[in-house]
Short mmCIF file of C-alpha atoms in Angstrom, two decimals:
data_model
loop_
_atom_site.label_atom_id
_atom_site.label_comp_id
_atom_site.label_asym_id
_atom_site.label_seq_id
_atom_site.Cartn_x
_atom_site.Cartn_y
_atom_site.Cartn_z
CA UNK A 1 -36.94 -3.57 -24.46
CA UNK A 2 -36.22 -2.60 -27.95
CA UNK A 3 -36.85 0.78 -27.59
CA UNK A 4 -35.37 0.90 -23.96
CA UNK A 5 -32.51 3.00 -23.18
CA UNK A 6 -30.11 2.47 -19.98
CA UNK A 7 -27.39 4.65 -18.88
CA UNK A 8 -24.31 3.11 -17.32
CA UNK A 9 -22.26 5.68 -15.97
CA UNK A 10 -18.24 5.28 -16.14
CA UNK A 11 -18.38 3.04 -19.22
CA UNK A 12 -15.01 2.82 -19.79
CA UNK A 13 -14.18 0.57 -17.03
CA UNK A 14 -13.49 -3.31 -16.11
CA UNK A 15 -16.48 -3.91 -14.73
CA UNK A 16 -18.90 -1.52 -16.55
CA UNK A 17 -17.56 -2.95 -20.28
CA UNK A 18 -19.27 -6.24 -19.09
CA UNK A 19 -21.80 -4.81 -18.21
CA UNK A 20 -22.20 -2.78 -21.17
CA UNK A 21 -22.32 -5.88 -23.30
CA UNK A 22 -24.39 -7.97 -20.92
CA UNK A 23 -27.46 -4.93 -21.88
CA UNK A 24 -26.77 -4.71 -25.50
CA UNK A 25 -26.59 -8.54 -25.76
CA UNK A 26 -29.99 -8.72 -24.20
CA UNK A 27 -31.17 -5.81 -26.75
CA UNK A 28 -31.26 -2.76 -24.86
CA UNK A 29 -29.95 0.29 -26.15
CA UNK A 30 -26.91 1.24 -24.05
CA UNK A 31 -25.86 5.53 -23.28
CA UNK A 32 -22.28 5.18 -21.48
CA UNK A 33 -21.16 8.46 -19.46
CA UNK A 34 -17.47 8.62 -19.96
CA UNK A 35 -14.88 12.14 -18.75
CA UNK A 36 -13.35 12.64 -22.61
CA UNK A 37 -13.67 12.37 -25.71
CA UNK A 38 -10.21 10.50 -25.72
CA UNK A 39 -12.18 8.08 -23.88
CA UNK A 40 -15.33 7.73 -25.83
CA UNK A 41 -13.03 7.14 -29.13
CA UNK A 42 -12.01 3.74 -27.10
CA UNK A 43 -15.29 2.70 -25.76
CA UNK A 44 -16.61 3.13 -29.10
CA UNK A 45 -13.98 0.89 -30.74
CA UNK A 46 -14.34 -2.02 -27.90
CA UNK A 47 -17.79 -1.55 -29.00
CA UNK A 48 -17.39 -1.73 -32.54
CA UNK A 49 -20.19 -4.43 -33.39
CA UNK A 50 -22.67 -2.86 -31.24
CA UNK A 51 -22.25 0.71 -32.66
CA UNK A 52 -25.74 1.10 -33.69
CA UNK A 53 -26.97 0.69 -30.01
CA UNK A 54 -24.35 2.46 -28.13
CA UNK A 55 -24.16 5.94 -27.63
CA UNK A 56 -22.19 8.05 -25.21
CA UNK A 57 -22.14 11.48 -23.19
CA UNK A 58 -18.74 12.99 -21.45
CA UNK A 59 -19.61 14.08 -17.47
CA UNK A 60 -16.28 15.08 -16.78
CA UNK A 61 -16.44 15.53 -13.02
CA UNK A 62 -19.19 13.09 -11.75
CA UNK A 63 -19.18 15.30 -7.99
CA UNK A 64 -20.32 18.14 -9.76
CA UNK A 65 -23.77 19.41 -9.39
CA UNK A 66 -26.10 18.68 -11.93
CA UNK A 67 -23.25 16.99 -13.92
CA UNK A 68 -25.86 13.96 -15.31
CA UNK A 69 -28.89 16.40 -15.80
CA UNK A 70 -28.09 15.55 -19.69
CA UNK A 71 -26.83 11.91 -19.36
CA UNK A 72 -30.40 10.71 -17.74
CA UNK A 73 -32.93 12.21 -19.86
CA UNK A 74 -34.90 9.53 -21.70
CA UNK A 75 -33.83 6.90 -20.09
CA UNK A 76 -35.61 4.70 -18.49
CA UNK A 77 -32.75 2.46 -16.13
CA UNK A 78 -29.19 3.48 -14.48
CA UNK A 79 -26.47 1.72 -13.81
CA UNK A 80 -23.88 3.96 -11.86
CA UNK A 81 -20.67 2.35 -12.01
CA UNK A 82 -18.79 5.68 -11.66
CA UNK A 83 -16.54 6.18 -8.99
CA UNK A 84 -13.32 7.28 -7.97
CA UNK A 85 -10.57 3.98 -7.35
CA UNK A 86 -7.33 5.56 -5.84
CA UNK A 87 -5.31 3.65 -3.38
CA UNK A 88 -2.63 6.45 -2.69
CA UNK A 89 -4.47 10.02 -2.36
CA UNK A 90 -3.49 13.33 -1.06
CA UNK A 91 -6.29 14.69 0.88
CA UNK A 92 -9.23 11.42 1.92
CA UNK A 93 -11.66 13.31 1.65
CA UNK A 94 -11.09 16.02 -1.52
CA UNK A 95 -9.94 12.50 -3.12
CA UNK A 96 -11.64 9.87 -2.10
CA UNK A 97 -14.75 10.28 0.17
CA UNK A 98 -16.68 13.68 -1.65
CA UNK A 99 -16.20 12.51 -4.88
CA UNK A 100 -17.92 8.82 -4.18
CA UNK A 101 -20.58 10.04 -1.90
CA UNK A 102 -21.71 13.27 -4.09
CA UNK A 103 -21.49 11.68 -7.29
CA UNK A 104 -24.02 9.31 -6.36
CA UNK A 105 -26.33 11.58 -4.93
CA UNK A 106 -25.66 14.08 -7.68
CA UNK A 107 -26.95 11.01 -9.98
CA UNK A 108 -29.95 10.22 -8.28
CA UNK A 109 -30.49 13.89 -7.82
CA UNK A 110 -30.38 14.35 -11.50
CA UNK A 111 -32.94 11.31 -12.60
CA UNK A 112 -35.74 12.89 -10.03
CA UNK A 113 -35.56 15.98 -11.58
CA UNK A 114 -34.93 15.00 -15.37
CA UNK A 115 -35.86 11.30 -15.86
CA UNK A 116 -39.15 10.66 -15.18
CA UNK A 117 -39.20 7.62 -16.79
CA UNK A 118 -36.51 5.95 -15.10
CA UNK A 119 -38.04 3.24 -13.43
CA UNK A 120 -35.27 1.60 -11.63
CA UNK A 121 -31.42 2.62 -10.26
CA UNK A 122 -28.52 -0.01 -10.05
CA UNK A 123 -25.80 0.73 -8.23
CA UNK A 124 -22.28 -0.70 -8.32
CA UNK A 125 -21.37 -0.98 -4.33
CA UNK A 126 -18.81 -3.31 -3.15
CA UNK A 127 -17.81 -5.64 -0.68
CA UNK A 128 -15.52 -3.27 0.70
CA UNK A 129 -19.00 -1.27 2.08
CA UNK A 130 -19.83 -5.20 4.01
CA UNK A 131 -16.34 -6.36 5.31
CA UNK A 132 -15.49 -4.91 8.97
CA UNK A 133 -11.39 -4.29 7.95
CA UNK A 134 -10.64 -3.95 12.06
CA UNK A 135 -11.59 -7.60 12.28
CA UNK A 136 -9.18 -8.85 9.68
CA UNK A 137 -9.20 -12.20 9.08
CA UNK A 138 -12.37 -12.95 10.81
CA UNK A 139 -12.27 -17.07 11.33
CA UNK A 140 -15.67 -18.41 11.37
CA UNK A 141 -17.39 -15.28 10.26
CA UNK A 142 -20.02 -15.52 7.27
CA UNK A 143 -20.97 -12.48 5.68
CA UNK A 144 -23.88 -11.43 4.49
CA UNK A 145 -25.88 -8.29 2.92
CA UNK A 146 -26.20 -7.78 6.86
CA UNK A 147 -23.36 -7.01 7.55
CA UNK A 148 -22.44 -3.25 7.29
CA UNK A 149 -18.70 -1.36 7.43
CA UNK A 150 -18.62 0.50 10.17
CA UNK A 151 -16.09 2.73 9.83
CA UNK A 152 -17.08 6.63 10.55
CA UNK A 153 -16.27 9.56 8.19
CA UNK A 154 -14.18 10.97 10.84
CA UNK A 155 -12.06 7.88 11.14
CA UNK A 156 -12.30 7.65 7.24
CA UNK A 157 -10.75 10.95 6.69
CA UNK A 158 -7.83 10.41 10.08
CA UNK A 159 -4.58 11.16 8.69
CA UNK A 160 -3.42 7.55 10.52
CA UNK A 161 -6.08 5.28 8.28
CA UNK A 162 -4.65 3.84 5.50
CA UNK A 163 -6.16 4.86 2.10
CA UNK A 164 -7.30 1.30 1.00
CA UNK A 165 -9.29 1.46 3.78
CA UNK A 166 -10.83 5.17 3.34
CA UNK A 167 -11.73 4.14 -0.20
CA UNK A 168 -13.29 1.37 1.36
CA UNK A 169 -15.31 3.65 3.58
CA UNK A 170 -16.18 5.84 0.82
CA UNK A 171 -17.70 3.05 -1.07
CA UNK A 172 -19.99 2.00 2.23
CA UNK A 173 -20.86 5.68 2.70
CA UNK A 174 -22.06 6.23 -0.72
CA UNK A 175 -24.29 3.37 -0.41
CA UNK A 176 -25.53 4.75 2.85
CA UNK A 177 -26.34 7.92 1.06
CA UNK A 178 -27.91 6.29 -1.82
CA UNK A 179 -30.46 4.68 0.27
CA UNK A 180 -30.77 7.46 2.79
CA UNK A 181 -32.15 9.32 -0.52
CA UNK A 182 -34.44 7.23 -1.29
CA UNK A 183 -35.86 7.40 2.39
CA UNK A 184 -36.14 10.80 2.22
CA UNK A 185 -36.85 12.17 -1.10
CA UNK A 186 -39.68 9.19 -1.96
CA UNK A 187 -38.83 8.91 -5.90
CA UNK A 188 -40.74 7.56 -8.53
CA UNK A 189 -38.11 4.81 -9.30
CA UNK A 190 -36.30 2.24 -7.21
CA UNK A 191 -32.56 1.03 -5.90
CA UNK A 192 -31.20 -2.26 -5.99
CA UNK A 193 -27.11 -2.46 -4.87
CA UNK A 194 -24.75 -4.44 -6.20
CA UNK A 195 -21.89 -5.48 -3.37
CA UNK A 196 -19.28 -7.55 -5.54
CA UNK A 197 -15.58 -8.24 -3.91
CA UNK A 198 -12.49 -8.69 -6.30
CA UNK A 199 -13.78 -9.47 -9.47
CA UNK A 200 -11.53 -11.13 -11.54
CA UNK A 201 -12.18 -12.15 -15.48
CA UNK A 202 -10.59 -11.23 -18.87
CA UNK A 203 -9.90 -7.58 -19.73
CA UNK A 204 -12.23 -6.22 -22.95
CA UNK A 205 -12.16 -2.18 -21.66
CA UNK A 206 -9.72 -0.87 -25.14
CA UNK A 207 -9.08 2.03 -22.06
CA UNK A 208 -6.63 -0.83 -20.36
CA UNK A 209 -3.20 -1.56 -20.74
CA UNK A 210 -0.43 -3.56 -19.00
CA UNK A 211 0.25 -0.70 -17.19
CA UNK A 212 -3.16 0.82 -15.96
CA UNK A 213 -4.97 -2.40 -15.44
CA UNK A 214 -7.27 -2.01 -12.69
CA UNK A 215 -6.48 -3.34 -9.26
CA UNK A 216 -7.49 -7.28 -9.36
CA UNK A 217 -6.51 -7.66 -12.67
CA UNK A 218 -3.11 -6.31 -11.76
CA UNK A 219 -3.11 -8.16 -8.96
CA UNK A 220 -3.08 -11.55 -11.54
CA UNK A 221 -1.26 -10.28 -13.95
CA UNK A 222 1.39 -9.91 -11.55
CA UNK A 223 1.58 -13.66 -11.09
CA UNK A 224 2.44 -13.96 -14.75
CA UNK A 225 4.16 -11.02 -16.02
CA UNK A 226 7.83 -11.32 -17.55
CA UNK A 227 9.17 -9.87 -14.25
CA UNK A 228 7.80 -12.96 -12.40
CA UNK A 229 9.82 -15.86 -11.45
CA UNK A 230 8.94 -19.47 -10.02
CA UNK A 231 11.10 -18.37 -7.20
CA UNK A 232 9.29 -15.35 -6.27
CA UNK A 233 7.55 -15.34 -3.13
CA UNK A 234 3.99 -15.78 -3.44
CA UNK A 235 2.43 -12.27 -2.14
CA UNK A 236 -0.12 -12.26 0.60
CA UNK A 237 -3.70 -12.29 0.44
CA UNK A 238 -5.57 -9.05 1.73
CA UNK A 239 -9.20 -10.01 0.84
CA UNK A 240 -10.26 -13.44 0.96
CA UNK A 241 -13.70 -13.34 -1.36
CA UNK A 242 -14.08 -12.88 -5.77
CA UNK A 243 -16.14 -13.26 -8.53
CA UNK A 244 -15.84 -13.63 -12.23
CA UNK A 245 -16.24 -10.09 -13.85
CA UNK A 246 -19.23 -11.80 -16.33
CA UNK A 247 -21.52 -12.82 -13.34
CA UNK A 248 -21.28 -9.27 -12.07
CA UNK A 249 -22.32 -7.96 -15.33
CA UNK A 250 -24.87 -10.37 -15.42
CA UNK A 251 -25.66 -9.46 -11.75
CA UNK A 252 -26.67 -6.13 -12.93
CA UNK A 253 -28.58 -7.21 -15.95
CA UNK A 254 -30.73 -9.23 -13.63
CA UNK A 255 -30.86 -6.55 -10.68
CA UNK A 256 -32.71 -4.56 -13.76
CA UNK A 257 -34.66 -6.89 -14.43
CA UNK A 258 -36.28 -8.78 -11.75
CA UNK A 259 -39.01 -6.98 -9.86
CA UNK A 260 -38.64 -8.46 -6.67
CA UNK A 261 -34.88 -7.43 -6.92
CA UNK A 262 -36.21 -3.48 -6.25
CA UNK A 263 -35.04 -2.04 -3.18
CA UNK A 264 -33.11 -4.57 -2.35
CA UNK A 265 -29.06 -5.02 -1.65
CA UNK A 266 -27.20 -8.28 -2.97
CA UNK A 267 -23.38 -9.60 -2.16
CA UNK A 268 -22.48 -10.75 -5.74
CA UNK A 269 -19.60 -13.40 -4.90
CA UNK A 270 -18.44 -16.81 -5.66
CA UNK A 271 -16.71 -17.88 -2.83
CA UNK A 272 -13.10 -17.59 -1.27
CA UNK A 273 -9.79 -17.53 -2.75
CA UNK A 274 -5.70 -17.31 -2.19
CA UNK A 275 -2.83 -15.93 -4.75
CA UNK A 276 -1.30 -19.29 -3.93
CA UNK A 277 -4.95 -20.98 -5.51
CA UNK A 278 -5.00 -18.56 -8.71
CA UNK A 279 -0.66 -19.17 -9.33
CA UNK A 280 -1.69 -22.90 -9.37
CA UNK A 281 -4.15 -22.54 -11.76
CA UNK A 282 -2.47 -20.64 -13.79
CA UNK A 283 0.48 -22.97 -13.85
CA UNK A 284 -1.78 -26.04 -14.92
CA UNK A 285 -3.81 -24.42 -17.29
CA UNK A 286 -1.29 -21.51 -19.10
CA UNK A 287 1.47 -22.93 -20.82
CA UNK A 288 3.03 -19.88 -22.02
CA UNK A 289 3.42 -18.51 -18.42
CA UNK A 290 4.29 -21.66 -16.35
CA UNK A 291 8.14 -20.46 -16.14
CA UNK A 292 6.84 -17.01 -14.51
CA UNK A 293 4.65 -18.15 -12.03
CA UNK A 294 5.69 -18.30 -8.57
CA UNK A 295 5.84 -21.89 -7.29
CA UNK A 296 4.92 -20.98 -2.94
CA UNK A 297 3.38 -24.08 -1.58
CA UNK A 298 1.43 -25.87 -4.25
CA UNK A 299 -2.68 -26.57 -2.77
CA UNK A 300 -2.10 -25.49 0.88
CA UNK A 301 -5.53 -24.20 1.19
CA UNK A 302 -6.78 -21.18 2.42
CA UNK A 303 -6.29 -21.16 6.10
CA UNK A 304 -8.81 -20.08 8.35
CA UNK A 305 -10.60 -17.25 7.17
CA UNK A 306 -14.29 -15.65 6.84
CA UNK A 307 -16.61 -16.73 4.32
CA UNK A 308 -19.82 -15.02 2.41
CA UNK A 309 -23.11 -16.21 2.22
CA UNK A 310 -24.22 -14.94 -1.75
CA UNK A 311 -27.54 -17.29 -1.65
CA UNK A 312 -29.82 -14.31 -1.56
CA UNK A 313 -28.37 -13.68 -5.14
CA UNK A 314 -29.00 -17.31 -6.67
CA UNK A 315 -32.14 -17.22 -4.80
CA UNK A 316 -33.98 -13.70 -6.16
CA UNK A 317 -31.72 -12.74 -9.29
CA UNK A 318 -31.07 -16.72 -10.10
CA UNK A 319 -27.33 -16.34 -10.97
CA UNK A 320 -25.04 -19.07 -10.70
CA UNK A 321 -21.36 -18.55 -10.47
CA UNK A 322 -18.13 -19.44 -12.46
CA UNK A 323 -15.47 -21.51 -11.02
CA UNK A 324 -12.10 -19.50 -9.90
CA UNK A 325 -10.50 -21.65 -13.01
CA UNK A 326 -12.60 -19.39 -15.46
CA UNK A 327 -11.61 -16.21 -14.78
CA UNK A 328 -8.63 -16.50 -14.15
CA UNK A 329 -7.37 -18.47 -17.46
CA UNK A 330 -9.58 -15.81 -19.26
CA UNK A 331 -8.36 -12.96 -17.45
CA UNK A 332 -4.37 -14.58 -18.33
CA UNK A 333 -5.32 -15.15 -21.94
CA UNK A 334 -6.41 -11.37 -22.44
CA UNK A 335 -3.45 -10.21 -20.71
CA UNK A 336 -1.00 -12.38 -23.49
CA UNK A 337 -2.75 -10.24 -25.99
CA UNK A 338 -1.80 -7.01 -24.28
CA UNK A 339 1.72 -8.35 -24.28
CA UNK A 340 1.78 -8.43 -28.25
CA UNK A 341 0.53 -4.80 -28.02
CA UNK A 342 3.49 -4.06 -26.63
#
């Protein structure tokens, strides 16, 4: 492990900075693919402590071909967190559906030809590739790594779909290619994916800001920000299932790690959630935002919705899972510090 080097493509981001320090914490050397040089300078400082085992290479466009022949050499794991998160595009496909479906098998491309140590390949999926959207709310439904999204490229790229759910698509077709290459091209090293739904936990990614913060941690912040008011109506719940941004980094670690994990796909979740559950908590446990947060209808449960069945994770990769109370306090305190930024 010492001498052990793992890529983890898209460094910069929420998830990936966790995941970052989950390797280097367990004394691998980390290389981190980032698009700039603007953006290595800020991975680099959040990294500041584990200098001497980071290092990074800029892939500007991850869709283009060959663009991680460099990245993967002498490596000898992958973590592909890279891909494209856009909720309001201009063309599906150009946007949304090339760039997540070629940059993985650009990636995996790359580490047959290049890499020929690379023994294993972990890649970032999502729930969004398991969840059926047409069935909505889905009472009595448990999901599992089963369960597929079945949406079609054709339908993925209709003018009439809404984006959220394209990306969505995107996401499930990407892991479809992934192991579709596999099938086919028979490569020395193995996949393991990583399907994790909104993952919520504090921000550490020096790339954030009150203003870019990815999607769930917006989604929180919101709940707390100056512009919030007790009065505010609580804002509806589109997707029912999270986990704490630390167990999916440790998710990965462990998807590395574990042999019997190869070739296998895991739903990396704790369980289900509302806003309504994550404004309570942060009115009982954040004193400095309890006058912002709206008030709704104090513990009135989730309502009948689907569930997820995440056992196959404790079982093989032997994670166990925060409670919704840490992440979200975490996830609050780290956005007070952003406010003194300011």
């Amino acid at each position: 492990m010492a001498n052990e080097t793992v890529l983890v493509t898209g460094a910069s981001g929420f998830i990936a900075t966790h995941i970052v320090e989950s390797f280097v914490r367990a004394g691998y050397n980390v290389r981190g693919t980032v698009r700039s040089e603007r953006t290595a300078h800020k991975v680099r400082y959040t990294f500041q402590e584990y200098k001497d085992k980071l290092s990074l290479v800029i892939v500007p466009d991850v869709a283009a071909a060959r663009a991680f022949d460099e990245a993967v050499q002498g490596v000898t794991g992958v973590i592909h967190t890279a891909a494209p998160f856009q909720t309001e595009v201009e063309d599906k496909e150009r946007d949304l559906l090339r760039p997540a479906i070629e940059g993985t098998i650009n990636l995996l491309d790359s580490i047959k030809r290049c890499a020929p140590h690379v023994r294993r390949v972990v890649h970032t999926s999502s729930f969004a590739d398991i969840l059926d959207v047409s069935k909505g709310d889905r009472p009595g439904h448990i999901y599992t790594e089963a369960d597929w999204n079945p949406m079609t490229y054709a339908e993925a790229i209709n003018e009439s779909t809404p984006d959220m759910a394209s990306y969505c698509a995107g996401k499930a077709m990407a892991e479809h290619a992934a192991w579709e290459f596999m099938a086919t091209e028979n490569p020395p090293f193995d996949l393991v994916t990583i399907c994790p739904p909104y993952v919520f936990g504090p921000v550490k990614n020096a790339t954030a800001s009150l203003v870019n913060l990815n999607n769930s941690s917006m989604d929180v912040y919101r709940l707390m920000s100056p512009m919030s008011k007790p009065s505010h109506a609580m804002p509806p719940t589109s997707l029912w299932v999270w986990v704490d941004v630390r167990d999916v980094a440790e998710a990965h670690l462990k998807a590395f790690e574990v042999p019997e994990a190869g070739g296998q796909r895991f739903l990396i979740a704790q369980g289900t959630y509302s806003y309504q559950g994550i404004a309570d908590i942060l009115r009982d446990n954040v004193v400095e935002v309890r006058d912002r947060v709206p008030v709704g209808k104090p513990r009135s449960g989730l309502g009948d919705v689907y569930g997820i069945d995440a056992s196959k994770s404790e079982n093989v990769l032997g994670l166990s899972y925060r409670p919704l109370e840490d992440p979200i306090v975490d996830a609050a305190k780290s956005f007070l510090k952003l406010e003194q930024v300011i």
